[in-house]
Coordinates of N, CA and C in Angstrom, one line a residue:
M1 N -11.2 -214.9 -125.0 CA -11.8 -214.8 -125.8 C -13.5 -215.2 -126.0
T2 N -13.9 -214.6 -126.7 CA -15.2 -214.5 -127.3 C -15.7 -215.4 -128.3
R3 N -15.0 -216.1 -128.9 CA -15.4 -216.1 -130.2 C -16.5 -217.6 -129.8
N4 N -17.5 -218.3 -130.9 CA -18.0 -219.6 -130.7 C -17.8 -220.2 -131.8
T5 N -18.1 -221.6 -131.8 CA -18.0 -222.7 -132.5 C -18.3 -222.5 -134.0
E6 N -19.6 -221.8 -134.0 CA -20.1 -221.6 -135.3 C -19.2 -220.3 -135.7
D7 N -18.8 -219.3 -135.3 CA -17.7 -218.4 -135.9 C -16.9 -219.0 -136.7
R8 N -16.6 -218.9 -138.0 CA -15.9 -219.0 -139.1 C -15.0 -217.7 -139.4
T9 N -15.3 -216.7 -138.7 CA -14.2 -215.5 -139.0 C -12.6 -215.8 -138.6
P10 N -12.1 -215.6 -139.3 CA -10.3 -215.5 -139.2 C -10.4 -214.7 -138.1
V11 N -9.4 -215.5 -137.3 CA -8.6 -214.8 -135.9 C -7.9 -213.7 -136.4
T12 N -8.2 -212.5 -135.0 CA -7.9 -211.4 -135.7 C -6.3 -211.3 -134.3
K13 N -5.2 -210.1 -135.3 CA -4.3 -209.9 -134.6 C -4.4 -209.8 -133.4
E14 N -5.7 -209.0 -132.9 CA -5.6 -208.9 -131.6 C -6.1 -210.2 -130.4
E15 N -7.0 -210.9 -131.1 CA -7.3 -212.1 -130.2 C -6.3 -212.7 -130.4
A16 N -5.5 -213.2 -131.3 CA -3.9 -213.7 -131.2 C -2.8 -212.8 -129.8
R17 N -2.9 -212.3 -130.1 CA -2.1 -211.5 -129.1 C -2.9 -211.6 -127.4
E18 N -4.2 -211.3 -127.0 CA -4.5 -211.4 -126.1 C -4.1 -213.0 -125.6
L19 N -4.3 -214.0 -126.7 CA -4.3 -215.6 -126.5 C -2.8 -215.9 -125.8
L20 N -1.7 -215.2 -126.7 CA -0.6 -215.5 -126.4 C 0.1 -214.6 -124.8
K21 N -1.0 -213.8 -124.2 CA -0.6 -213.4 -123.0 C -1.0 -214.2 -122.2
K22 N -2.1 -214.6 -122.2 CA -3.0 -215.5 -121.7 C -1.9 -217.1 -121.4
L23 N -1.2 -218.0 -122.2 CA -0.9 -218.7 -122.3 C 0.3 -219.0 -121.1
E24 N 1.1 -217.5 -120.7 CA 1.7 -217.8 -119.6 C 1.3 -217.7 -118.5
E25 N 0.1 -217.2 -118.2 CA -0.9 -217.4 -116.1 C -1.6 -218.5 -116.7
M26 N -1.8 -219.4 -118.4 CA -2.1 -220.5 -117.8 C -1.5 -222.0 -117.5
K27 N -0.5 -221.1 -118.4 CA 0.8 -222.6 -117.8 C 1.3 -222.8 -115.9
N28 N 0.9 -221.4 -115.4 CA 1.2 -221.5 -114.1 C 0.4 -221.9 -112.3
V29 N -0.8 -222.2 -113.8 CA -1.6 -223.0 -113.0 C -1.4 -224.4 -111.5
D30 N -1.8 -224.0 -110.8 CA -1.0 -225.2 -109.6 C -2.2 -226.1 -109.5
I31 N -1.6 -227.2 -109.6 CA -3.0 -228.2 -109.6 C -3.4 -228.5 -108.4
R32 N -2.4 -228.2 -107.3 CA -3.1 -228.4 -106.0 C -3.6 -227.5 -105.5
T33 N -4.0 -226.3 -106.2 CA -4.4 -225.3 -105.5 C -5.6 -225.0 -106.6
V34 N -5.8 -225.7 -107.5 CA -6.9 -225.2 -108.8 C -8.2 -225.5 -108.1
D35 N -9.2 -224.5 -108.3 CA -10.3 -224.8 -107.9 C -11.3 -225.6 -109.0
K36 N -11.8 -227.1 -109.0 CA -12.0 -227.9 -110.3 C -13.0 -227.7 -110.9
S37 N -14.1 -226.5 -110.2 CA -15.2 -226.2 -111.0 C -15.1 -225.4 -112.1
T38 N -13.8 -224.6 -111.8 CA -13.3 -223.9 -112.9 C -12.3 -224.5 -114.4
L39 N -12.5 -225.9 -114.0 CA -11.3 -226.6 -115.2 C -12.5 -227.3 -116.3
V40 N -12.7 -227.4 -117.6 CA -13.1 -228.2 -118.8 C -13.1 -229.5 -118.8
D41 N -13.6 -230.6 -118.8 CA -13.4 -232.2 -119.0 C -12.9 -232.0 -120.5
I42 N -12.0 -232.5 -120.8 CA -11.6 -232.6 -122.1 C -12.5 -233.5 -123.3
N43 N -13.1 -234.3 -122.2 CA -14.4 -235.2 -123.2 C -15.2 -234.2 -123.9
T44 N -15.3 -233.0 -123.4 CA -16.3 -232.7 -124.0 C -15.8 -231.5 -124.7
V45 N -14.8 -231.6 -124.9 CA -13.8 -230.9 -125.7 C -14.2 -231.2 -127.2
E46 N -14.8 -230.6 -128.4 CA -15.4 -231.2 -130.0 C -14.1 -230.6 -131.1
I47 N -13.2 -230.9 -131.8 CA -12.4 -230.5 -132.5 C -13.3 -230.8 -133.9
N48 N -13.2 -229.2 -134.6 CA -13.4 -229.0 -135.7 C -12.6 -229.1 -136.6
T49 N -13.0 -230.1 -137.4 CA -11.5 -230.8 -138.5 C -11.4 -229.8 -139.7
S50 N -13.3 -228.8 -139.5 CA -12.9 -228.3 -141.2 C -12.0 -226.8 -141.2
L51 N -11.5 -226.9 -139.6 CA -11.2 -225.6 -139.7 C -9.9 -225.6 -140.3
P52 N -8.9 -224.6 -140.9 CA -7.8 -224.4 -140.9 C -6.9 -224.7 -139.7
P53 N -5.7 -225.2 -139.5 CA -5.0 -225.6 -138.3 C -4.9 -224.2 -137.3
V54 N -4.6 -223.0 -137.8 CA -4.0 -221.8 -136.6 C -5.7 -221.8 -136.1
E55 N -6.7 -222.1 -136.9 CA -8.4 -221.9 -135.9 C -8.7 -223.0 -135.0
R56 N -8.1 -224.2 -135.7 CA -8.1 -225.4 -135.0 C -8.1 -225.5 -133.5
I57 N -6.8 -224.8 -133.3 CA -5.8 -224.6 -132.2 C -6.5 -223.1 -131.6
V58 N -6.7 -222.2 -132.0 CA -7.6 -221.1 -131.0 C -9.0 -221.6 -130.6
D59 N -9.9 -222.5 -131.7 CA -10.9 -223.0 -130.8 C -10.9 -223.8 -130.0
Y60 N -10.2 -224.3 -129.9 CA -9.4 -226.2 -129.1 C -9.4 -225.2 -127.7
I61 N -8.5 -224.0 -127.6 CA -8.2 -223.3 -126.5 C -9.7 -222.8 -125.7
R62 N -10.1 -222.2 -126.8 CA -11.7 -221.6 -126.4 C -12.7 -222.2 -125.6
Q63 N -12.4 -224.0 -126.4 CA -13.3 -224.9 -125.5 C -12.4 -225.3 -124.2
I64 N -11.3 -225.5 -124.1 CA -10.6 -226.2 -123.4 C -10.3 -225.1 -121.9
K65 N -10.4 -223.6 -122.5 CA -10.2 -223.0 -121.5 C -8.7 -222.7 -121.2
N66 N -8.1 -223.8 -120.7 CA -6.5 -224.3 -120.5 C -6.0 -225.4 -120.7
P67 N -5.3 -224.9 -121.7 CA -5.0 -226.8 -122.3 C -3.4 -227.2 -121.3
Y68 N -3.3 -226.1 -120.2 CA -2.4 -226.5 -119.5 C -2.7 -227.6 -118.1
C69 N -3.9 -227.0 -118.0 CA -4.5 -228.2 -116.9 C -6.2 -228.3 -117.2
Y70 N -7.1 -229.0 -117.6 CA -8.4 -229.6 -117.8 C -8.6 -230.8 -116.7
L71 N -9.4 -231.8 -116.7 CA -10.3 -232.8 -116.3 C -10.5 -233.8 -117.4
D72 N -9.8 -234.5 -117.5 CA -10.4 -235.7 -117.7 C -11.2 -237.0 -117.1
Y73 N -12.0 -236.8 -117.4 CA -13.0 -238.3 -116.3 C -13.2 -237.7 -115.0
G74 N -13.4 -236.2 -114.5 CA -13.1 -236.2 -113.2 C -11.7 -236.0 -112.5
M75 N -10.7 -236.3 -113.1 CA -9.4 -236.0 -112.8 C -8.4 -234.4 -113.2
V76 N -8.1 -234.3 -112.4 CA -7.2 -232.9 -112.7 C -6.1 -233.4 -113.6
V77 N -6.0 -232.6 -114.7 CA -4.8 -233.2 -115.3 C -3.6 -231.9 -115.6
K78 N -2.2 -232.0 -115.4 CA -1.4 -230.9 -115.4 C -0.7 -231.1 -116.6
V79 N -0.5 -230.7 -117.4 CA 0.4 -230.7 -119.2 C 1.5 -229.9 -119.1
S80 N 3.2 -230.6 -119.4 CA 3.9 -229.9 -119.3 C 4.9 -230.6 -120.8
F81 N 5.2 -229.6 -120.9 CA 6.3 -230.2 -122.1 C 8.1 -230.2 -122.0
A82 N 8.5 -231.5 -122.0 CA 10.0 -231.4 -121.8 C 10.8 -231.6 -123.6
G83 N 9.8 -231.4 -124.3 CA 10.6 -231.7 -125.8 C 11.5 -230.3 -126.1
K84 N 11.8 -230.1 -127.4 CA 12.5 -229.0 -127.6 C 12.1 -228.0 -128.2
R85 N 10.9 -228.2 -128.1 CA 9.9 -226.8 -127.9 C 8.9 -226.9 -126.9
F86 N 8.4 -225.4 -126.4 CA 8.0 -225.4 -125.3 C 6.0 -225.6 -126.3
M87 N 5.1 -225.5 -125.3 CA 3.9 -225.4 -126.2 C 3.5 -224.3 -126.7
E88 N 3.7 -222.7 -125.9 CA 3.7 -222.1 -125.9 C 4.5 -221.5 -127.5
E89 N 5.1 -222.1 -127.6 CA 6.5 -221.4 -128.4 C 5.8 -221.7 -129.8
A90 N 5.5 -223.3 -129.8 CA 4.6 -223.6 -130.9 C 3.5 -222.8 -131.2
L91 N 2.3 -222.4 -130.6 CA 1.5 -221.8 -130.4 C 1.7 -220.5 -131.0
R92 N 2.7 -220.0 -130.5 CA 3.2 -218.3 -131.1 C 3.7 -218.4 -132.1
H93 N 4.0 -219.8 -132.5 CA 4.7 -219.7 -134.0 C 3.7 -219.8 -135.3
Y94 N 3.1 -220.5 -134.7 CA 1.2 -220.6 -135.7 C 0.6 -219.3 -135.5
I95 N 0.2 -218.6 -134.4 CA -0.3 -217.8 -134.4 C 0.0 -216.1 -135.0
R96 N 1.7 -216.4 -134.9 CA 2.2 -215.2 -135.7 C 2.1 -215.4 -137.3
T97 N 1.8 -216.6 -137.4 CA 1.4 -217.1 -139.1 C 0.1 -216.0 -139.4
I98 N -0.5 -216.0 -139.1 CA -1.9 -215.2 -138.7 C -1.3 -213.4 -138.6
C99 N -0.8 -213.4 -138.1 CA -0.5 -212.0 -137.8 C 0.7 -210.8 -138.8
S100 N 0.6 -211.9 -139.7 CA 2.2 -211.7 -140.7 C 1.5 -211.0 -141.5

């Protein structure tokens, strides 16, 4: 995804589909073998609260690169979900709302 923070244009269906495909790859990153230099420190991510919720999610993912694996003050963090809904399912739901 090649959007920048100042880009306020709506997320296209094509961008949404591309993001959904990438989520599965992102989820499968192994923290034991990941190259730390490819990860983003979450403390550098800025949430633009003026964006609508779906746009905010897309912007967050654009900034963090991988919402499942990132740095927090230099420590590699791997996120997984044990709740009723997987993160990609929740994101899929939000993204589908813009594809309808």
